[in-house]
Coordinates of C-alpha atoms and ligand atoms in Angstrom, one line a residue:
M135 CA 168.1 28.3 188.7
Y136 CA 164.4 27.5 188.2
D137 CA 162.3 24.4 188.6
I138 CA 159.7 24.8 185.9
I139 CA 156.3 23.2 186.8
G140 CA 153.5 22.3 184.4
D141 CA 149.6 22.6 184.6
I142 CA 148.3 21.9 188.1
H143 CA 144.6 22.2 187.6
G144 CA 143.5 22.4 191.3
H145 CA 145.5 19.4 192.4
A146 CA 147.1 20.8 195.5
G147 CA 148.1 17.5 197.0
S148 CA 150.3 16.6 193.9
L149 CA 151.8 20.1 194.0
K150 CA 152.9 19.8 197.5
R151 CA 154.4 16.3 196.9
L152 CA 156.2 17.7 193.8
L153 CA 157.6 20.7 195.7
D154 CA 158.7 18.3 198.5
R155 CA 160.5 16.0 196.0
L156 CA 162.2 19.1 194.4
G157 CA 163.5 20.1 197.9
Y158 CA 161.2 22.9 198.8
V159 CA 160.2 23.3 202.4
E160 CA 157.0 25.0 203.6
S161 CA 157.4 27.7 206.3
A162 CA 154.8 30.3 207.4
G163 CA 152.7 29.3 204.5
V164 CA 155.4 29.7 201.8
W165 CA 157.3 26.9 199.9
R166 CA 161.0 27.8 199.7
H167 CA 164.2 26.3 198.4
P168 CA 167.5 27.3 199.7
S169 CA 169.0 28.0 196.2
R170 CA 166.3 27.5 193.6
R171 CA 163.2 29.2 192.4
A172 CA 160.0 27.8 190.8
L173 CA 158.5 28.9 187.5
F174 CA 154.8 28.0 187.0
L175 CA 153.4 27.6 183.5
G176 CA 149.8 28.5 184.1
D177 CA 146.5 26.6 184.4
Y178 CA 146.3 26.6 188.2
I179 CA 142.6 26.3 188.2
D180 CA 139.5 24.3 186.8
R181 CA 138.9 20.7 187.1
G182 CA 140.6 19.7 190.3
P183 CA 139.4 19.6 193.9
E184 CA 141.7 22.1 195.7
Q185 CA 141.8 25.0 193.3
V186 CA 141.7 27.8 196.0
E187 CA 144.6 26.1 197.7
V188 CA 146.7 25.8 194.6
V189 CA 146.3 29.4 193.8
R190 CA 147.2 30.3 197.4
I191 CA 150.4 28.3 197.3
V192 CA 151.6 29.7 193.9
R193 CA 150.7 33.2 194.8
A194 CA 152.4 33.1 198.2
M195 CA 155.5 31.9 196.4
V196 CA 155.4 34.6 193.8
D197 CA 154.7 37.3 196.4
A198 CA 157.7 36.1 198.4
G199 CA 160.0 36.2 195.5
E200 CA 160.3 32.3 195.5
A201 CA 158.6 31.8 192.1
L202 CA 157.6 33.3 188.8
A203 CA 154.2 32.4 187.3
I204 CA 152.6 33.1 183.9
M205 CA 149.0 32.9 182.7
G206 CA 147.3 30.0 181.3
N207 CA 144.2 29.9 179.1
H208 CA 142.2 28.9 182.2
E209 CA 143.1 32.0 184.2
F210 CA 142.5 34.1 181.0
N211 CA 139.0 32.6 180.6
A212 CA 138.2 33.1 184.3
V213 CA 138.8 36.9 183.9
A214 CA 136.8 37.0 180.7
W215 CA 134.0 34.9 182.3
A216 CA 133.5 37.6 185.0
T217 CA 134.1 40.8 182.9
P218 CA 131.0 42.4 181.4
D219 CA 131.0 42.9 177.6
P220 CA 130.7 46.6 177.0
H221 CA 129.1 46.0 173.6
Q222 CA 126.4 43.6 174.9
P223 CA 124.6 44.7 178.0
G224 CA 124.1 41.8 180.3
A225 CA 126.6 39.6 178.5
Y226 CA 130.2 38.8 179.5
L227 CA 133.5 38.7 177.4
R228 CA 133.4 34.8 177.8
P229 CA 129.8 33.8 177.1
H230 CA 127.9 32.1 179.9
S231 CA 126.9 29.2 177.8
A232 CA 126.2 25.8 179.3
K233 CA 129.4 24.4 177.9
N234 CA 131.6 27.3 179.3
R235 CA 129.8 27.1 182.6
H236 CA 130.4 23.4 182.8
Q237 CA 134.1 23.8 182.1
H238 CA 134.4 26.5 184.8
R239 CA 132.0 25.1 187.4
A240 CA 134.3 23.5 189.9
F241 CA 136.2 26.8 190.2
L242 CA 133.0 28.9 190.6
D243 CA 131.7 26.4 193.2
Q244 CA 135.0 26.3 195.2
V245 CA 135.7 30.0 195.2
E246 CA 131.9 31.0 195.4
E247 CA 130.9 33.0 192.4
D248 CA 131.0 36.8 193.0
S249 CA 132.5 36.3 196.4
R250 CA 135.4 38.6 197.6
L251 CA 137.8 35.7 197.3
H252 CA 136.6 35.3 193.7
R253 CA 137.3 38.9 192.9
E254 CA 140.7 38.8 194.6
M255 CA 141.7 35.9 192.5
L256 CA 140.8 37.6 189.3
D257 CA 142.7 40.6 190.3
W258 CA 145.7 38.4 190.8
F259 CA 145.2 36.5 187.5
R260 CA 145.2 40.0 185.7
T261 CA 148.8 40.5 186.9
L262 CA 150.2 37.3 185.3
P263 CA 152.5 37.9 182.5
L264 CA 151.4 36.2 179.2
Y265 CA 155.0 35.0 178.5
L266 CA 158.5 35.4 180.0
E267 CA 161.7 36.0 178.1
L268 CA 164.4 35.5 180.7
P269 CA 168.2 35.9 179.9
E270 CA 168.5 32.0 179.8
L271 CA 165.2 30.6 178.9
R272 CA 161.7 31.4 177.7
A273 CA 158.3 30.3 179.1
V274 CA 154.8 30.5 177.6
H275 CA 151.7 28.5 178.2
A276 CA 151.1 27.0 174.8
C277 CA 152.9 28.5 171.8
W278 CA 156.0 30.6 171.2
H279 CA 155.1 32.3 168.1
P280 CA 157.2 35.3 167.3
E281 CA 154.7 37.0 164.9
Q282 CA 151.8 36.8 167.4
L283 CA 154.0 37.8 170.3
G284 CA 155.0 40.8 168.3
R285 CA 151.2 41.6 167.8
L286 CA 150.7 41.3 171.7
R287 CA 153.6 43.4 172.8
P288 CA 151.9 46.8 172.3
Y289 CA 149.2 45.7 174.7
L290 CA 151.4 44.5 177.5
D291 CA 153.1 46.6 180.3
R292 CA 156.7 46.3 181.1
G293 CA 155.9 43.1 183.3
G294 CA 154.4 41.4 180.2
R295 CA 150.8 41.8 181.7
L296 CA 147.9 42.6 179.5
R297 CA 146.9 46.2 180.1
D298 CA 143.5 46.8 181.7
N299 CA 142.1 48.6 178.5
A300 CA 143.2 45.6 176.3
W301 CA 141.0 42.9 177.9
V302 CA 137.9 43.6 175.8
A303 CA 139.8 43.2 172.4
A304 CA 141.8 40.3 173.8
A305 CA 138.6 38.4 174.5
T306 CA 136.5 39.4 171.4
K307 CA 136.5 37.0 168.6
G308 CA 137.5 38.6 165.2
E309 CA 140.0 41.2 166.9
P310 CA 143.6 40.6 165.9
L311 CA 144.5 40.7 169.5
F312 CA 142.1 37.8 170.2
E313 CA 143.9 35.6 167.6
A314 CA 147.3 36.4 169.2
V315 CA 146.2 35.6 172.7
E316 CA 144.5 32.4 171.4
T317 CA 147.7 31.3 169.7
V318 CA 149.9 32.0 172.7
L319 CA 147.7 30.5 175.4
K320 CA 145.9 27.8 173.6
G321 CA 148.4 26.8 170.7
L322 CA 148.4 27.3 167.0
E323 CA 145.6 25.6 165.0
V324 CA 145.6 25.3 161.2
A325 CA 142.9 24.5 158.8
L326 CA 143.3 21.3 156.8
P327 CA 143.8 21.7 153.1
D328 CA 141.1 21.7 150.5
G329 CA 138.3 21.7 153.2
A330 CA 139.4 18.3 154.5
A331 CA 138.1 17.2 157.7
F332 CA 139.2 14.5 160.2
H333 CA 137.0 12.9 163.0
D334 CA 137.9 13.6 166.6
K335 CA 137.6 11.1 169.4
D336 CA 133.9 11.8 169.7
G337 CA 133.4 11.2 166.1
H338 CA 132.7 14.9 165.2
P339 CA 134.3 16.1 161.9
R340 CA 136.8 19.0 162.4
R341 CA 138.5 21.0 159.8
E342 CA 141.2 22.6 162.1
I343 CA 143.9 20.7 163.9
R344 CA 146.2 21.6 166.8
T345 CA 149.8 21.6 165.6
R346 CA 153.2 20.5 166.8
W347 CA 154.2 24.2 166.1
W348 CA 157.8 23.6 167.3
L349 CA 158.6 21.4 164.2
D350 CA 160.9 22.9 161.6
S351 CA 159.8 21.1 158.5
P352 CA 157.0 18.6 158.9
A353 CA 156.4 16.7 155.8
S354 CA 152.6 16.3 155.9
Y355 CA 149.6 17.4 157.9
R356 CA 149.6 14.0 159.7
D357 CA 153.1 14.8 160.8
L358 CA 152.2 18.2 162.3
A359 CA 148.9 17.2 163.9
L360 CA 148.7 17.1 167.6
V361 CA 145.7 14.9 167.9
P362 CA 144.9 11.7 170.0
E363 CA 146.7 8.6 168.6
I364 CA 143.5 6.9 167.6
T365 CA 142.4 9.7 165.4
L366 CA 145.7 10.3 163.7
A367 CA 145.0 8.1 160.8
S368 CA 142.0 10.1 159.7
V369 CA 144.3 13.2 159.3
P370 CA 145.2 13.6 155.6
D371 CA 148.7 12.8 154.7
T372 CA 148.9 15.8 152.3
P373 CA 152.2 17.6 152.1
V374 CA 152.6 20.9 154.0
A375 CA 153.6 24.2 152.5
D376 CA 156.7 25.9 153.9
G377 CA 156.2 28.4 156.5
L378 CA 152.9 27.1 157.9
L379 CA 154.4 26.6 161.3
P380 CA 156.6 29.1 163.1
G381 CA 159.1 26.4 164.0
Y382 CA 161.5 27.4 166.9
D383 CA 164.7 29.3 166.6
G384 CA 166.5 27.4 169.5
E385 CA 168.3 30.6 170.6
K386 CA 167.4 29.4 174.2
P387 CA 165.2 26.7 175.5
V388 CA 161.3 27.3 175.7
F389 CA 159.2 25.7 178.3
I390 CA 155.5 25.2 177.7
G391 CA 152.4 23.5 179.3
H392 CA 148.9 23.0 178.0
Y393 CA 149.2 19.9 175.8
W394 CA 148.0 17.0 178.2
L395 CA 150.9 14.7 177.3
R396 CA 150.9 11.2 178.5
G397 CA 153.7 8.6 179.2
E398 CA 157.2 9.3 180.4
P399 CA 158.2 12.9 180.5
R400 CA 160.9 13.9 178.1
P401 CA 161.8 16.9 175.9
L402 CA 159.9 17.4 172.6
T403 CA 163.0 18.7 171.0
A404 CA 166.5 19.7 172.1
D405 CA 165.1 23.3 172.8
V406 CA 161.4 22.7 173.7
A407 CA 160.0 20.9 176.7
C408 CA 156.2 20.5 177.7
L409 CA 155.6 20.0 181.3
D410 CA 151.9 19.3 181.2
Y411 CA 151.5 15.5 181.9
S412 CA 147.7 15.6 182.5
V413 CA 147.6 15.6 186.3
A414 CA 143.8 16.1 186.1
A415 CA 143.2 13.0 183.8
R416 CA 140.9 10.2 185.2
Q417 CA 143.8 8.0 185.4
G418 CA 147.7 7.8 184.9
G419 CA 148.2 11.6 185.1
R420 CA 151.3 13.2 186.5
L421 CA 152.5 16.6 187.7
A422 CA 155.9 17.2 186.1
A423 CA 158.7 19.6 186.6
Y424 CA 162.0 20.4 184.7
R425 CA 164.9 21.0 187.0
W426 CA 166.8 23.6 184.9
D427 CA 170.5 23.5 185.2
G428 CA 171.5 26.0 182.7
R429 CA 172.2 23.3 180.0
H430 CA 171.0 23.3 176.5
P431 CA 170.2 20.9 174.7
L432 CA 167.5 19.9 177.2
S433 CA 167.8 16.4 178.9
S434 CA 165.2 13.7 179.9
E435 CA 167.2 13.4 183.0
R436 CA 166.2 16.8 184.3
F437 CA 162.5 15.8 184.4
T438 CA 160.9 14.8 187.6
W439 CA 157.3 14.2 188.5
V440 CA 154.7 12.7 191.0
E441 CA 151.8 10.5 190.1
A442 CA 148.4 12.3 190.4
Ligands
LIG104 MN1 145.9 25.1 179.1

């Protein structure tokens, strides 16, 4: 049985307290549980103060067979940041813009950009599967989208890892593979109808919104929008055409991270649980886990967490 753990973002102290609370004990540098395994949902790095230590803990558990770990958008971006763009001499697959550097700076500082440790970490990030389909459950960082997963599959090896020769297309805007990776690791965004815009929390007009992709039949754009509470009223209440969202088939539960949820952890639906409770937020963040017991529908009682 798995303990499924959400986005850690360099908060090793919270991770250790959570593992302890879940009954894992550290010995010889590896956290182990007598009868359970951990499943990490990605986003080990960026933002927090102890990113190297978080990667060390997760990797040691994976190497020892005590855990599974999938890729988050931050690990994907870290690899793309450091990979030269073969079509543009001197450039990288993830542009070295001021904004991108700012987002990644804490990691680059802590790992020392271009160091041996940096290269070793990137090599490990490349081995992380983009999703997991286990007999009893599914795991993906942001969105279980059957059509986009189907598009990804030819570019993955048997372990679900992106093949070495697929990284360029996966990180190049305009390539179908790029869109598939974006959807799976960053979630499904849709354009508002008729060129409508809403205003985000910084007051910038935006024409695309993050979606609650797991909903089967949202009535309006406002119902499917995954935007901060205070901006929700500016999303149009226009009806939604059928089939805009993939929905979720419910064949087995799916666990996701990524969405910076707040408040008391609980399942999103009977079949979908998000474990990202904003551990890296300025205040009120939590690191959350779901203690899977093989039971479906999912239950609020199986969540546990530590305050950041
Ligand atoms: Mn994420």
